C-alpha cells in the first residue's frame, strides 16, 4: 500500500490530538485513523466531514502527530491545504473545527464553507 505523508499540509492542534486520542481510547477499537473529508452541501457550499476509519486508501494523504493519524483523500486535500484542525468546547457545544485559509466564507456554525474564486477556477 502506498501512502503519501504530508506533515505540513494540514496542522493539528494539541487540543485536536488530545481529543482524537481520547475518542479512539474510548471506542475500544484499535488502528483507527481520523478521516477528514470535504463534501458538497451545507449552507455555504462545501462541508467538512470527520469519521473514524481503519482503511487507508492508496491515494490518501497521511498526517501524523503524537501517534495520531489523520487521513485525507486526495480530492479533499486540495481544499484543506495549510488548514489547521482544532477541537473546541464552548457553551455552543464541542466540535472539531477547521481554520481554512482556502475558505472565502464560512457559515455561523463553522461546519461549511465556500472557496475563494481562484481555487474554483483551477
mmCIF file of C-alpha atoms in Angstrom:
data_model
loop_
_atom_site.group_PDB
_atom_site.id
_atom_site.type_symbol
_atom_site.label_atom_id
_atom_site.label_comp_id
_atom_site.label_asym_id
_atom_site.label_seq_id
_atom_site.Cartn_x
_atom_site.Cartn_y
_atom_site.Cartn_z
ATOM 1 C CA UNK A 1 0.000 0.000 0.000
ATOM 2 C CA UNK A 2 1.444 3.332 -0.993
ATOM 3 C CA UNK A 3 0.808 6.218 1.362
ATOM 4 C CA UNK A 4 1.915 9.791 0.982
ATOM 5 C CA UNK A 5 2.942 11.667 4.096
ATOM 6 C CA UNK A 6 2.355 15.410 4.211
ATOM 7 C CA UNK A 7 3.359 16.546 7.677
ATOM 8 C CA UNK A 8 2.979 20.248 6.885
ATOM 9 C CA UNK A 9 -0.084 20.312 4.626
ATOM 10 C CA UNK A 10 -2.596 20.211 7.486
ATOM 11 C CA UNK A 11 -1.768 21.147 11.054
ATOM 12 C CA UNK A 12 -3.337 19.518 14.105
ATOM 13 C CA UNK A 13 -3.549 21.476 17.344
ATOM 14 C CA UNK A 14 -2.687 19.844 20.657
ATOM 15 C CA UNK A 15 -6.396 20.002 21.600
ATOM 16 C CA UNK A 16 -7.364 18.113 18.419
ATOM 17 C CA UNK A 17 -4.712 15.458 19.027
ATOM 18 C CA UNK A 18 -5.815 15.004 22.640
ATOM 19 C CA UNK A 19 -9.479 14.623 21.638
ATOM 20 C CA UNK A 20 -8.689 12.163 18.840
ATOM 21 C CA UNK A 21 -6.620 10.069 21.278
ATOM 22 C CA UNK A 22 -9.463 10.170 23.817
ATOM 23 C CA UNK A 23 -12.131 9.170 21.293
ATOM 24 C CA UNK A 24 -10.040 6.275 19.998
ATOM 25 C CA UNK A 25 -9.261 5.069 23.531
ATOM 26 C CA UNK A 26 -12.951 5.203 24.480
ATOM 27 C CA UNK A 27 -14.013 3.353 21.318
ATOM 28 C CA UNK A 28 -12.311 0.114 22.328
ATOM 29 C CA UNK A 29 -11.084 -0.212 18.722
ATOM 30 C CA UNK A 30 -7.504 -0.371 17.542
ATOM 31 C CA UNK A 31 -5.801 1.029 14.459
ATOM 32 C CA UNK A 32 -8.334 3.828 13.999
ATOM 33 C CA UNK A 33 -7.496 6.920 11.982
ATOM 34 C CA UNK A 34 -9.460 10.142 11.790
ATOM 35 C CA UNK A 35 -10.574 10.747 8.217
ATOM 36 C CA UNK A 36 -11.233 14.375 7.265
ATOM 37 C CA UNK A 37 -13.098 14.934 4.020
ATOM 38 C CA UNK A 38 -14.988 17.562 2.057
ATOM 39 C CA UNK A 39 -18.459 17.042 0.603
ATOM 40 C CA UNK A 40 -20.783 19.295 -1.329
ATOM 41 C CA UNK A 41 -23.594 20.805 0.679
ATOM 42 C CA UNK A 42 -24.016 22.816 3.802
ATOM 43 C CA UNK A 43 -25.239 26.377 3.860
ATOM 44 C CA UNK A 44 -22.043 27.743 2.272
ATOM 45 C CA UNK A 45 -21.411 25.198 -0.499
ATOM 46 C CA UNK A 46 -18.927 22.700 0.947
ATOM 47 C CA UNK A 47 -18.990 20.860 4.247
ATOM 48 C CA UNK A 48 -16.311 19.295 6.432
ATOM 49 C CA UNK A 49 -16.727 15.672 7.409
ATOM 50 C CA UNK A 50 -14.990 13.704 10.156
ATOM 51 C CA UNK A 51 -15.152 9.935 10.622
ATOM 52 C CA UNK A 52 -13.021 7.206 12.118
ATOM 53 C CA UNK A 53 -11.684 4.782 9.545
ATOM 54 C CA UNK A 54 -9.375 1.760 9.705
ATOM 55 C CA UNK A 55 -8.732 1.790 5.963
ATOM 56 C CA UNK A 56 -6.006 3.878 4.364
ATOM 57 C CA UNK A 57 -6.537 4.007 0.606
ATOM 58 C CA UNK A 58 -3.606 4.202 -1.831
ATOM 59 C CA UNK A 59 -4.376 7.837 -2.740
ATOM 60 C CA UNK A 60 -4.892 9.006 0.863
ATOM 61 C CA UNK A 61 -2.576 11.546 2.411
ATOM 62 C CA UNK A 62 -1.450 10.584 5.906
ATOM 63 C CA UNK A 63 -0.751 13.182 8.580
ATOM 64 C CA UNK A 64 0.677 12.024 11.905
ATOM 65 C CA UNK A 65 1.271 13.847 15.161
ATOM 66 C CA UNK A 66 1.973 12.273 18.541
ATOM 67 C CA UNK A 67 0.821 8.796 17.433
ATOM 68 C CA UNK A 68 -2.433 10.162 15.986
ATOM 69 C CA UNK A 69 -3.045 9.506 12.309
ATOM 70 C CA UNK A 70 -5.315 11.687 10.199
ATOM 71 C CA UNK A 71 -6.097 10.661 6.642
ATOM 72 C CA UNK A 72 -7.393 12.848 3.834
ATOM 73 C CA UNK A 73 -8.351 11.724 0.357
ATOM 74 C CA UNK A 74 -6.507 13.430 -2.490
ATOM 75 C CA UNK A 75 -9.585 15.304 -3.725
ATOM 76 C CA UNK A 76 -10.349 16.792 -0.290
ATOM 77 C CA UNK A 77 -6.702 17.671 0.337
ATOM 78 C CA UNK A 78 -6.695 20.413 -2.296
ATOM 79 C CA UNK A 79 -9.367 22.249 -0.281
ATOM 80 C CA UNK A 80 -7.572 21.724 3.028
ATOM 81 C CA UNK A 81 -4.000 22.750 2.199
ATOM 82 C CA UNK A 82 -2.456 24.723 5.068
ATOM 83 C CA UNK A 83 -5.592 24.327 7.199
ATOM 84 C CA UNK A 84 -5.469 23.956 10.977
ATOM 85 C CA UNK A 85 -7.698 21.347 12.618
ATOM 86 C CA UNK A 86 -8.643 22.178 16.195
ATOM 87 C CA UNK A 87 -11.046 20.884 18.822
ATOM 88 C CA UNK A 88 -13.095 23.405 20.781
ATOM 89 C CA UNK A 89 -15.515 23.222 23.664
ATOM 90 C CA UNK A 90 -17.880 26.075 24.456
ATOM 91 C CA UNK A 91 -21.432 26.779 25.564
ATOM 92 C CA UNK A 92 -22.493 26.094 21.958
ATOM 93 C CA UNK A 93 -21.070 22.577 22.163
ATOM 94 C CA UNK A 94 -17.892 20.765 21.355
ATOM 95 C CA UNK A 95 -16.590 20.056 17.895
ATOM 96 C CA UNK A 96 -13.639 19.724 15.591
ATOM 97 C CA UNK A 97 -13.112 22.989 13.738
ATOM 98 C CA UNK A 98 -11.092 23.837 10.650
ATOM 99 C CA UNK A 99 -9.300 27.135 10.191
ATOM 100 C CA UNK A 100 -9.066 27.043 6.432
ATOM 101 C CA UNK A 101 -7.095 29.719 4.538
ATOM 102 C CA UNK A 102 -8.727 28.490 1.304
ATOM 103 C CA UNK A 103 -12.232 29.364 2.505
ATOM 104 C CA UNK A 104 -13.685 32.690 1.482
ATOM 105 C CA UNK A 105 -16.735 32.489 3.732
ATOM 106 C CA UNK A 106 -17.913 30.133 6.433
ATOM 107 C CA UNK A 107 -21.305 29.575 7.982
ATOM 108 C CA UNK A 108 -22.134 30.540 11.543
ATOM 109 C CA UNK A 109 -21.680 27.006 12.853
ATOM 110 C CA UNK A 110 -18.295 26.628 11.155
ATOM 111 C CA UNK A 111 -19.055 23.302 9.513
ATOM 112 C CA UNK A 112 -19.492 24.572 5.948
ATOM 113 C CA UNK A 113 -17.594 26.992 3.748
ATOM 114 C CA UNK A 114 -17.248 28.412 0.260
ATOM 115 C CA UNK A 115 -13.966 28.566 -1.619
ATOM 116 C CA UNK A 116 -12.060 31.549 -2.861
ATOM 117 C CA UNK A 117 -12.944 32.121 -6.501
ATOM 118 C CA UNK A 118 -9.421 31.446 -7.819
ATOM 119 C CA UNK A 119 -9.493 27.945 -6.291
ATOM 120 C CA UNK A 120 -12.744 27.152 -8.079
ATOM 121 C CA UNK A 121 -11.206 28.030 -11.439
ATOM 122 C CA UNK A 122 -8.299 25.565 -11.135
#
